[in-house]
Coordinates of C-alpha atoms in Angstrom, one line a residue:
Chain A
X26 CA 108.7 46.2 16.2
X27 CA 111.1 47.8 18.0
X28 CA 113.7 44.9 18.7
X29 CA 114.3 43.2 22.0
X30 CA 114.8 46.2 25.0
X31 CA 116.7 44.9 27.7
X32 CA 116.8 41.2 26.6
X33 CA 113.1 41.2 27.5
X34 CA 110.5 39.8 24.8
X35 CA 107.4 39.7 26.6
X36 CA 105.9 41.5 29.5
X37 CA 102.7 41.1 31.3
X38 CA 101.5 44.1 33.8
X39 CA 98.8 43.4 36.3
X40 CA 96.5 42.0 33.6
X41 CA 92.6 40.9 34.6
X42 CA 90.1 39.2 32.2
X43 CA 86.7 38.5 33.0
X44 CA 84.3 36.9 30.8
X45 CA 81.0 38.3 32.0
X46 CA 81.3 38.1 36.1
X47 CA 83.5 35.5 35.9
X48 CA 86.7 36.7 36.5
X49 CA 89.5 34.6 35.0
X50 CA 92.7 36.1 35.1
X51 CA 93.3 38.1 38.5
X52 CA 96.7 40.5 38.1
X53 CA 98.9 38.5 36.2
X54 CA 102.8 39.7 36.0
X55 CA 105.0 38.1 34.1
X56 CA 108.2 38.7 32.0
X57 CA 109.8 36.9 29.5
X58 CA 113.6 37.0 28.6
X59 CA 115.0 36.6 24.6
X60 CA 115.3 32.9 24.8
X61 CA 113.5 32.0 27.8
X62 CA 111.5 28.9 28.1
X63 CA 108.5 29.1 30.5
X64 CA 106.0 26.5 31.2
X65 CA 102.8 27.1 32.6
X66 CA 101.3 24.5 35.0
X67 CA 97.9 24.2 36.8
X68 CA 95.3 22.7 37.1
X69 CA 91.9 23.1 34.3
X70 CA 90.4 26.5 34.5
X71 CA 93.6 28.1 36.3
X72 CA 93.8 30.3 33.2
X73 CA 96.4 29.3 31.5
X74 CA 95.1 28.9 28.0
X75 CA 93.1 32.2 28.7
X76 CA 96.8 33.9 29.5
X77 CA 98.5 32.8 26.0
X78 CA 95.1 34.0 24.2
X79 CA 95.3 37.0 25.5
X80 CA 99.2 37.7 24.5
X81 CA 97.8 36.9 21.3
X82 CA 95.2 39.4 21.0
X83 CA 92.4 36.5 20.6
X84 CA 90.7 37.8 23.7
X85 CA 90.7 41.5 25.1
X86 CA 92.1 42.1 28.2
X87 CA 89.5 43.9 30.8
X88 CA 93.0 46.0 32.5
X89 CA 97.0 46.0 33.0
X90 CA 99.2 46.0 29.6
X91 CA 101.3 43.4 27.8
X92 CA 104.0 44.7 26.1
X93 CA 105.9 43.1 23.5
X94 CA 109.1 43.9 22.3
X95 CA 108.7 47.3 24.4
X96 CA 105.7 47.7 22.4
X97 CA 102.6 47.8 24.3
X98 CA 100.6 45.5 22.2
X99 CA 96.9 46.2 24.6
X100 CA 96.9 50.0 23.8
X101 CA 94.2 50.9 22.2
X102 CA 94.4 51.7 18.0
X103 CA 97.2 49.3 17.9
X104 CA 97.2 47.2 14.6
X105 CA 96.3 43.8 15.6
X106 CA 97.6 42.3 12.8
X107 CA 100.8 43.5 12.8
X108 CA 101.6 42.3 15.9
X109 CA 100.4 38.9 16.0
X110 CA 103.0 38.5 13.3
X111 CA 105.6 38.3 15.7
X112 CA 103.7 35.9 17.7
X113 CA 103.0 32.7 17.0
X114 CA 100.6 30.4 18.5
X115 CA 99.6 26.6 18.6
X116 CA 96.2 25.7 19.8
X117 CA 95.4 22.5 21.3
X118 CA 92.6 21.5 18.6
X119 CA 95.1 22.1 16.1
X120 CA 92.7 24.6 13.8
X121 CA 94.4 23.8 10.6
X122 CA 92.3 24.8 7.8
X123 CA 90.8 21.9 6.6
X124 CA 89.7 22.8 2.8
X125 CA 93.7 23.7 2.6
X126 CA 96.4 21.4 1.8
X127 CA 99.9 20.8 4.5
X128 CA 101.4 23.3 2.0
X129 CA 98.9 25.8 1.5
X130 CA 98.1 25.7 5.4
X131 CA 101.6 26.9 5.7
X132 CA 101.9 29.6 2.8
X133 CA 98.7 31.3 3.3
X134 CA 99.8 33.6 6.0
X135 CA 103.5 34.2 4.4
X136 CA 101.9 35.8 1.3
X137 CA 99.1 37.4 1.7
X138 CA 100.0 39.1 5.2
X139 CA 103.9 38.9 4.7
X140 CA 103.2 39.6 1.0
X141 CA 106.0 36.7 0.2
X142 CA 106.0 35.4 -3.5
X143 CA 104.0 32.4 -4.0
X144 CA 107.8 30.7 -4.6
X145 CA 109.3 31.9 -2.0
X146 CA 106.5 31.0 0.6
X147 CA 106.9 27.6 -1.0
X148 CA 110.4 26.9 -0.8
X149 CA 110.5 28.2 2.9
X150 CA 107.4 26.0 3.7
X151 CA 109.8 22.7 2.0
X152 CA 112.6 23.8 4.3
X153 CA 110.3 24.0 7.7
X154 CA 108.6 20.6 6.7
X155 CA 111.8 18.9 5.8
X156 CA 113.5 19.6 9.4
X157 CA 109.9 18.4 10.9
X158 CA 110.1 15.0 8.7
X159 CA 106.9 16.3 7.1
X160 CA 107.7 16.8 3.4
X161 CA 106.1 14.4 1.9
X162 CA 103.0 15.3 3.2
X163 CA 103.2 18.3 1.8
X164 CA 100.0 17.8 -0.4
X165 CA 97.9 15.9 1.9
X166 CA 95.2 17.4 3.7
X167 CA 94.9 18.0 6.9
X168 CA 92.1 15.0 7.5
X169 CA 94.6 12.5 6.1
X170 CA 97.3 13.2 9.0
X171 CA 97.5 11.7 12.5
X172 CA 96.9 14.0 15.2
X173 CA 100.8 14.0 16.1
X174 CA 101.7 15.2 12.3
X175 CA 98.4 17.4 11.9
X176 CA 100.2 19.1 15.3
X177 CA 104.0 19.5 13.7
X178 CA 101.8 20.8 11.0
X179 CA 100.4 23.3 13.0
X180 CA 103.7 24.3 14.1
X181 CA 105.4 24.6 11.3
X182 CA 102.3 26.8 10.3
X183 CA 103.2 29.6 13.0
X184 CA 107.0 29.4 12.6
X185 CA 106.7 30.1 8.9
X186 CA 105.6 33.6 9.9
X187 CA 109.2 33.6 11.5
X188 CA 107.7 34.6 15.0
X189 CA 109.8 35.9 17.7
X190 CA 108.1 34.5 20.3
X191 CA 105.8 31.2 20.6
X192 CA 103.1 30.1 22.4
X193 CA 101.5 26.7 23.2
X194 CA 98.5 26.2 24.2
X195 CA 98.0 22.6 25.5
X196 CA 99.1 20.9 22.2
X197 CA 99.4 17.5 23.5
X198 CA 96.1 17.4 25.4
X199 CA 94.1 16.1 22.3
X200 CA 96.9 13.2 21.3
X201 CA 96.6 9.7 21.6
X202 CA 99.3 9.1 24.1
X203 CA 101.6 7.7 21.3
X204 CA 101.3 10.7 19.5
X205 CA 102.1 12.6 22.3
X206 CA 106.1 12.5 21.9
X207 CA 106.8 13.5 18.2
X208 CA 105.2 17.2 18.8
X209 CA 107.2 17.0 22.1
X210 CA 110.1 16.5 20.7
X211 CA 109.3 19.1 17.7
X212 CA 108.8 21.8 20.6
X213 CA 112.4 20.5 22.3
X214 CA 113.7 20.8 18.8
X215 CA 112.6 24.5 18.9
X216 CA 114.4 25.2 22.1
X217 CA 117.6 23.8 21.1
X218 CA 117.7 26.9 18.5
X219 CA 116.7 29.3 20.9
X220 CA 112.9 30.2 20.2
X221 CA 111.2 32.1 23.4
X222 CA 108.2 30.0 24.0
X223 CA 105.4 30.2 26.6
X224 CA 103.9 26.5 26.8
X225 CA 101.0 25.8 28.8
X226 CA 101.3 22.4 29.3
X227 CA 100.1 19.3 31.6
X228 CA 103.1 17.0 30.5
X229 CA 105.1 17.6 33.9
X230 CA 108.0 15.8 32.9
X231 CA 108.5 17.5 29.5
X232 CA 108.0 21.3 31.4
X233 CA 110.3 20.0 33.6
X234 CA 113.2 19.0 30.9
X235 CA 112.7 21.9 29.0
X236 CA 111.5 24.6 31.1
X237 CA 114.1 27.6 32.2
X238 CA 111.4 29.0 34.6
X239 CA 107.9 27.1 35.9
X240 CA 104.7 29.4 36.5
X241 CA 102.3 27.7 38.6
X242 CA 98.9 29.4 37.9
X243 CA 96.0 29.1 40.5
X244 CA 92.6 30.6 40.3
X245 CA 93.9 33.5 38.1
X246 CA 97.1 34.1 39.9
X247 CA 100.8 33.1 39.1
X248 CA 101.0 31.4 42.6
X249 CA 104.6 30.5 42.5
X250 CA 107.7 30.7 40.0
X251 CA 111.1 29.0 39.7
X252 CA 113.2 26.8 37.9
X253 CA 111.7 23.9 37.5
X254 CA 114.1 21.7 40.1
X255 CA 112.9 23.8 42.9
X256 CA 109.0 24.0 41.5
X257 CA 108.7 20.3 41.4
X258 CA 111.0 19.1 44.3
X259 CA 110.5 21.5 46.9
X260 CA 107.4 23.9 46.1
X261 CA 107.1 26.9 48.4
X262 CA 103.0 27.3 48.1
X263 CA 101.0 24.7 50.2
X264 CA 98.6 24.6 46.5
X265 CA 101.5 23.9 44.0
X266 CA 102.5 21.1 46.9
X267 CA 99.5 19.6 46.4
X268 CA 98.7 20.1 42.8
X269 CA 101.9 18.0 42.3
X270 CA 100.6 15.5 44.8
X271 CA 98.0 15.0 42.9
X272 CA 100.0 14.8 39.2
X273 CA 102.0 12.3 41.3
X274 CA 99.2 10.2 42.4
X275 CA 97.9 10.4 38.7
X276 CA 101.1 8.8 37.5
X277 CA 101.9 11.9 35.0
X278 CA 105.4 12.5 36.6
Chain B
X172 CA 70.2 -7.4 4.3
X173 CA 67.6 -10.2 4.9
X174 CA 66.1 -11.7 1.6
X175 CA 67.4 -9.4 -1.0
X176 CA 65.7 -10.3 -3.8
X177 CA 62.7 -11.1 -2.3
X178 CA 62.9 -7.3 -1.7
X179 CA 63.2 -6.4 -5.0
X180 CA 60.1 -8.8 -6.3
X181 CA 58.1 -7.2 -4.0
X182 CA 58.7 -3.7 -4.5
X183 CA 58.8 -4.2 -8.5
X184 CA 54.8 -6.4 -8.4
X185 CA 53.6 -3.2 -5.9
X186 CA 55.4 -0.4 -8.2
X187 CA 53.8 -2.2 -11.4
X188 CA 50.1 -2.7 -9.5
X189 CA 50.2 0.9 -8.2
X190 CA 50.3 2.0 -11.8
X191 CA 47.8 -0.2 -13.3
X192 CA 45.5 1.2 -11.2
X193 CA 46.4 4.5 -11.8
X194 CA 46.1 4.1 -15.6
X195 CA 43.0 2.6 -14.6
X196 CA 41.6 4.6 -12.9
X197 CA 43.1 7.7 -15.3
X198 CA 41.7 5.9 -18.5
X199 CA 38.3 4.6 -17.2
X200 CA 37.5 8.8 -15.9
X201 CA 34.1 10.0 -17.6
X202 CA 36.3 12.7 -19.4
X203 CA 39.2 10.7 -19.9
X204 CA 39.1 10.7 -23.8
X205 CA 38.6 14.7 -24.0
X206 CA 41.6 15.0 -22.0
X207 CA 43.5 12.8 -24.3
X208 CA 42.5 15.0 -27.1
X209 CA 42.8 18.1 -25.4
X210 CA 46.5 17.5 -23.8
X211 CA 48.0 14.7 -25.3
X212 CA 46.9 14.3 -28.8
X213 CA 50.5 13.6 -30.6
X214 CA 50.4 15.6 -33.9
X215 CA 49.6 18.9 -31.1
X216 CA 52.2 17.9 -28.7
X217 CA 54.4 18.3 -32.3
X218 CA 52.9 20.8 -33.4
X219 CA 53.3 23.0 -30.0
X220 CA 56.9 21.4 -30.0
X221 CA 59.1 23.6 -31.8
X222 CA 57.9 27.0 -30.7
X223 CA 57.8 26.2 -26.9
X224 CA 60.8 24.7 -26.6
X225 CA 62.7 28.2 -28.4
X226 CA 60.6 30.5 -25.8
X227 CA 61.9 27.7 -22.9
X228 CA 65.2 27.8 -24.1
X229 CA 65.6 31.9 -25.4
X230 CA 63.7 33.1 -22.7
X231 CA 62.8 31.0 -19.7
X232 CA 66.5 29.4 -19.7
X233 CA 68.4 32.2 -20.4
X234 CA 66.3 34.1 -17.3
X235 CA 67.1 31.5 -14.8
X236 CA 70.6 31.5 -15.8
X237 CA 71.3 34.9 -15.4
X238 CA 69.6 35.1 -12.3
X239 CA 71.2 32.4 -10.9
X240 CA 74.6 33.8 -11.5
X241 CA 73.4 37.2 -10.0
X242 CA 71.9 35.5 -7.1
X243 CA 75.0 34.0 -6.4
X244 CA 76.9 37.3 -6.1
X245 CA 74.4 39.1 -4.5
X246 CA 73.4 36.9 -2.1
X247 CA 76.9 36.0 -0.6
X248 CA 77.1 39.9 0.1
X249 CA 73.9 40.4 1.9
X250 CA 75.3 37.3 3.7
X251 CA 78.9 38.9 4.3
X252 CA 76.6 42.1 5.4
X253 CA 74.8 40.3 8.0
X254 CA 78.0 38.4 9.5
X255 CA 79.9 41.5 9.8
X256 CA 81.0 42.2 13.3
X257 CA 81.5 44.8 15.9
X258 CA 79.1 47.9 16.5
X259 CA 81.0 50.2 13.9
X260 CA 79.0 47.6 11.1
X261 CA 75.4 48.1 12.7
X262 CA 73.8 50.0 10.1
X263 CA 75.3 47.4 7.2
X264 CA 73.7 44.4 9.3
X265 CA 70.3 46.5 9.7
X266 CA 69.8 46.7 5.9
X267 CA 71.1 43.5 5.1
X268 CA 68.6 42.1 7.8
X269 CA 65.7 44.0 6.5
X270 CA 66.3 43.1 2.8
X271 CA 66.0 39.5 3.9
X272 CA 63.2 39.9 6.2
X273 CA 61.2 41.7 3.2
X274 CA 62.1 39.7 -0.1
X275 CA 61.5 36.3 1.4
X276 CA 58.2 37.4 2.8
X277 CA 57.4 39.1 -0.4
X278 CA 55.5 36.8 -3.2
X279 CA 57.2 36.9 -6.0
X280 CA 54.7 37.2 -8.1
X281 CA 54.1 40.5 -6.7
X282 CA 57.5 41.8 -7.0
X283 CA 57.0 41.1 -10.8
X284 CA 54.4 43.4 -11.3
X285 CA 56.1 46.1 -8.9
X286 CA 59.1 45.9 -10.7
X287 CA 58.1 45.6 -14.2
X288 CA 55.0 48.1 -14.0
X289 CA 56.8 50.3 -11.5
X290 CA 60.0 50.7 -12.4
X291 CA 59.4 52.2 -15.5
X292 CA 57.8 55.0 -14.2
X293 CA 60.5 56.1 -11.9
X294 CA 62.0 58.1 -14.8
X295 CA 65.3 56.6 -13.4
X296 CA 68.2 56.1 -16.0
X297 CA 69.5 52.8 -16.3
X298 CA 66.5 51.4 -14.1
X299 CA 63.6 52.8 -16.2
X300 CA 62.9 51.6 -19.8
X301 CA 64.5 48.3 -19.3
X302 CA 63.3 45.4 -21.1
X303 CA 60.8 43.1 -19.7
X304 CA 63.3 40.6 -19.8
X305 CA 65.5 42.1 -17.6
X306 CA 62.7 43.5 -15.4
X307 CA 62.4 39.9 -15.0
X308 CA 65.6 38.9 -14.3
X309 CA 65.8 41.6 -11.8
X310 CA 62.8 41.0 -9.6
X311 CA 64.0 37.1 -9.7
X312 CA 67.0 37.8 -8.9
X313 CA 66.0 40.6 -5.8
X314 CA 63.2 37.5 -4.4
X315 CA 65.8 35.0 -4.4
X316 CA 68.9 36.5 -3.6
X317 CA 67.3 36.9 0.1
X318 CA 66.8 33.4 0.4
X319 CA 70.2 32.2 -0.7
X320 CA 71.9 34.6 1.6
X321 CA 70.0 32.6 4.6
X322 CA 71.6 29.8 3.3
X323 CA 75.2 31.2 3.1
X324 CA 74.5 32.4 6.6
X325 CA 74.1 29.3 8.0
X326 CA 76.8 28.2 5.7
X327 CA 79.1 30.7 7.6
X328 CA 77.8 30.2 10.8
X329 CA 78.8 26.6 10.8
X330 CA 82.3 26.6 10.3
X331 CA 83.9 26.8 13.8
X332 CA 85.0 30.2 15.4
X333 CA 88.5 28.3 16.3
X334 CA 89.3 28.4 12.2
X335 CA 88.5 32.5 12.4
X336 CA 91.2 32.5 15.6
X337 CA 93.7 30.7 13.9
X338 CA 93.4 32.5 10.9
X339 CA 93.6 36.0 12.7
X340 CA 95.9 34.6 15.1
X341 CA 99.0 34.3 11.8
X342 CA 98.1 37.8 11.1
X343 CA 95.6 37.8 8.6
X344 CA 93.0 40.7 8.9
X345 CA 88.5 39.6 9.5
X346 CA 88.5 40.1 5.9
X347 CA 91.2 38.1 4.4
X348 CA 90.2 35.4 7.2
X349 CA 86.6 35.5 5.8
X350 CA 87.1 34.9 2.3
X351 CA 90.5 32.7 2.9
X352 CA 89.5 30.5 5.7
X353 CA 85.7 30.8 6.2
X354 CA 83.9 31.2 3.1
X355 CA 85.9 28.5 0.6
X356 CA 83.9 26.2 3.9
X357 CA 80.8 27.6 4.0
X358 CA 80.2 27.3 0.4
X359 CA 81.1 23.9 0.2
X360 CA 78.9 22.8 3.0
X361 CA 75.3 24.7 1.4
X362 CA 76.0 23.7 -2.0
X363 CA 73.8 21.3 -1.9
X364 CA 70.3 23.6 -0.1
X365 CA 71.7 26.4 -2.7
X366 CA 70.8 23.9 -5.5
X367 CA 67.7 23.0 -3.9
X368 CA 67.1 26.7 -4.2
X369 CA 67.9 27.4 -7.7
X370 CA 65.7 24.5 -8.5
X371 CA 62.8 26.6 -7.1
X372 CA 64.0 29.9 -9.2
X373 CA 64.0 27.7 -12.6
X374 CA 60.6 26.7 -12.3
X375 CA 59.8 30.4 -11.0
X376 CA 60.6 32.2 -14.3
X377 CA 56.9 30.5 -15.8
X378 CA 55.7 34.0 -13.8
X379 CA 56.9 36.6 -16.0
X380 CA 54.5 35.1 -18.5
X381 CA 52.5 37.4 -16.5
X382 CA 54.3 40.5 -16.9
X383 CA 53.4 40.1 -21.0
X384 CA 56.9 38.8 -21.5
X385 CA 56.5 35.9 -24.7
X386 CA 58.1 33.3 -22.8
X387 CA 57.4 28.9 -22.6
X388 CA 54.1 29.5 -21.0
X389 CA 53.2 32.1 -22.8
X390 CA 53.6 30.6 -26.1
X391 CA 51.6 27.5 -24.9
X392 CA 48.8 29.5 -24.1
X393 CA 49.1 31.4 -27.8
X394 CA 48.7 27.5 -28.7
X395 CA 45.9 27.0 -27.1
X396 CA 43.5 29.8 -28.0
X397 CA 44.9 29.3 -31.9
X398 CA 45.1 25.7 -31.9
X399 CA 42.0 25.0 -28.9
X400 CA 44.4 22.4 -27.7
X401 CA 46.4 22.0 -24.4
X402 CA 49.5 20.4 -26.3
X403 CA 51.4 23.1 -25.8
X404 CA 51.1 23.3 -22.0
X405 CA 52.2 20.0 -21.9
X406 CA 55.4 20.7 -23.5
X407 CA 56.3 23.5 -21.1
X408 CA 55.9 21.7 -18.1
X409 CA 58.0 18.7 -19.4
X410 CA 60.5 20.8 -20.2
X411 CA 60.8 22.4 -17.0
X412 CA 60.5 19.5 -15.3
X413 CA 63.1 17.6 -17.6
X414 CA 65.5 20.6 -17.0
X415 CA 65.5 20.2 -12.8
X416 CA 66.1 17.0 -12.9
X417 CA 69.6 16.6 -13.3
X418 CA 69.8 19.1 -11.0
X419 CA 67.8 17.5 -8.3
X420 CA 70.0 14.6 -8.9
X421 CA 73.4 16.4 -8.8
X422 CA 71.9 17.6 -5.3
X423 CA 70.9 14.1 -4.2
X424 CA 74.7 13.3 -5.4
X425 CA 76.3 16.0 -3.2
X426 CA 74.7 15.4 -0.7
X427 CA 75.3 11.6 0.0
X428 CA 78.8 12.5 -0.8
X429 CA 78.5 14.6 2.2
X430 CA 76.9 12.5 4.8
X431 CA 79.4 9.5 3.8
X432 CA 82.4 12.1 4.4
X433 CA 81.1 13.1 7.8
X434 CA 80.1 9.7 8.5
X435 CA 83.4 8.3 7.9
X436 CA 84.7 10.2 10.8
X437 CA 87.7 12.0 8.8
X438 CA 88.1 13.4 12.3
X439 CA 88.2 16.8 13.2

């Protein structure tokens, strides 16, 4: 990749994505600074998840370009892999790899994309798991964890790729509520150093800590953006007003 | 459970009645002493013993064996084929598809005969002029590969796409994903219907007795029409029988080892 151009890491042009007639995302623009945090709020089926999946590569987009590291990542022959090497990504279900233990979950990638030696890959792995509190479960499998630590596992799973961006997908959603801190504090952990992350995310009080800039998705659209005082205390859009409400009245913030 | 042993008294008086009267019934036949003499007469069943149980073991044994490892092989590709994705793969799915469709509908008995009277004549080196044995081996191995790769397919099919995203999603290409992520699963989860399978190809290979290969069956029959006695017939099929066994149990095993895992909820 060609390095960050203009302090920009990500940027989103006008993208759509159907699937089939329904049309999902509808001209999303976005851009994300080198160290930037952004949260992305809105309500199930706003398109969030669909948004990060698509900076990823998981799902083509139908039009409009992302660009990466002033690399546009959605022309076409690009190699996929290559560039989701720089991107990391943490899905809500947490997808480890079940047959796998913490360890080898975490060194797969590292050597046989990044072509790492088996040591190497291991002694990095220690290092990641031992910041996140997870080193001695570094031969347990994935079945054996809570869903909190099966999460940090998850995590520690993309940063060992060393990604220069991250994205979250909803990674609390499928936590008991106890559980629900430790990954959040694992992701404000991640800020602290720096890391450009995209977080979709329905914990309003976390996005609102940690968030440099709030996008408020609505039927496909990034309806609003700000900095999170001005998102969540005096919201321009008569929808995010009453989104919030309705967060409010739910108790979440 | 209620009355326990009352259970077991009950089951163990109807087991015990059930085969009284079957011995009965067996032993009281018009014909029942001929077919003592003719099947089970001891110094035959000896007699048939020694040579039988060679063929079983030199032939029949080392066939299914073979095959078995072949089938393996061969069968996880035409399963690979058919998975493969994306339009560019068409033509590799279209083969692999009709393979399947036409072994598994294919007797195999048949098969034999094409391949071990057929192939011969194709004046093709390094298919013609083969042994029997591995004319055998081959047409086995050709019948059942297309069933086990219906197996690994469902196999594959079952493990979640979300495991193929987060696989691709740390960079690792459909291939690496397949064999790092999605096959090591698969496998695991049809081990115990690719048993059930291989059970079926052991007790297959009694068919190239009729391809003139000199194999369990075959010898029993020489038995017979030397010795007029069944004996030997006997023999082979306790053998083959005695041989799935342990692996009919070993499937039983895995399996319930399965269910208790799943049923233990070990979560996602």
């Amino acid at each position: 990749m060609s390095g960050v151009v203009n302090g920009e890491v990500l940027r989103l042009e006008k993208v759509h994505k159907s699937f089939g007639k329904l049309e999902v995302l509808k001209g999303i623009d976005l851009s994300v600074a080198d160290h930037e945090v952004i949260c992305l709020i809105g309500a199930s089926g706003s398109g969030k998840s669909t948004m990060l999946k698509c900076v990823n590569l998981l799902e083509p987009v139908n039009s409009g370009r992302i660009v990466v590291e002033g690399e546009e990542i959605t022309a076409p022959g690009v190699d996929v892999n290559r560039i989701r090497r720089h991107i990391g990504i943490v899905f809500q279900a947490f997808n480890l790899f079940p047959h796998m233990t913490v360890m080898r979950n975490i060194t797969l990638a590292p050597t046989e994309v990044l072509g790492h030696s088996k040591k190497r890959a291991q002694s990095e792995a220690e290092e990641l798991l031992r910041r996140f509190g997870l080193l001695d479960k570094k031969d347990e499998y994935p079945d054996r964890l809570s869903g909190g630590q099966q999460q940090r596992v998850a995590i520690v799973r993309a940063l060992a790729m060393n990604p220069d961006i991250m994205l979250f997908d909803e990674v609390t959603s499928a936590l008991d509520p106890e559980l629900v801190a430790e990954v959040l504090n694992v992701i404000r952990g991640l800020a602290e150093t720096g890391m450009t992350m995209v977080i979709a995310t329905h914990e309003m009080g976390f996005a609102r800590d940690i968030a440099n800039r709030i996008c408020f998705l609505d039927a496909g659209r990034i309806l609003e953006e700000g900095p999170p005082e001005q998102i969540f205390s005096s919201p321009r859009e008569e929808r995010t007003q009453r989104f919030l409400q309705r967060i409010i009245e739910a108790g979440r913030l | 459970m209620l009355g326990g042993r009352r259970a077991v008294w009950v089951s163990a008086v109807s087991t015990l009645a059930f085969f009284v009267v079957i011995v009965v019934l067996v032993a009281n036949a018009p014909g029942a002493d001929v077919v003592r003499r003719g099947f089970f007469a001891p110094e035959h069943l000896r007699g048939a013993f020694p040579d039988v149980a060679v063929k079983f073991f030199l032939v029949n044994a080392q066939m299914f064996l073979m095959a078995e490892v072949l089938v393996l092989i061969f069968g996880l590709l035409l399963a690979v084929l058919r998975s493969l994705p994306g339009p560019v793969m068409f033509p590799l799915r279209l083969v692999a598809i009709a393979y399947i469709d036409f072994f598994r509908g294919m007797p195999l008995l048949l098969w034999l005969f094409i391949v071990a009277f057929g192939f011969p004549g194709l004046g093709i080196r390094g298919i013609s002029g083969l042994s029997q044995f591995s004319y055998g081996v081959i047409a086995l191995t050709m019948v059942y590969s297309a069933y086990v790769a219906e197996v690994y397919r469902a196999g594959i099919e079952s493990v979640h796409e979300s495991q193929t995203s987060a696989a691709r999603s740390l960079g690792l290409s459909s291939g690496k994903a397949l064999r790092f992520v999605v096959l090591p699963q698969a496998i695991r989860r049809v081990i115990p219907p690719l048993l059930n399978d291989f059970i079926g190809l052991q007790k297959d290979t009694a068919l190239v007795a009729a391809i003139g290969l000199v194999d369990a069956v075959r010898t029993a029959q020489g038995y017979s029409t030397t010795h007029f006695n069944f004996a030997g017939y006997v023999v082979a099929a306790i053998l083959f029988v005695a041989i799935t066994i342990p692996l009919a149990r070993l499937t039983d095993v895995l399996l319930a080892r399965q269910q208790r895992r799943t049923q233990a909820g070990g979560g996602r």
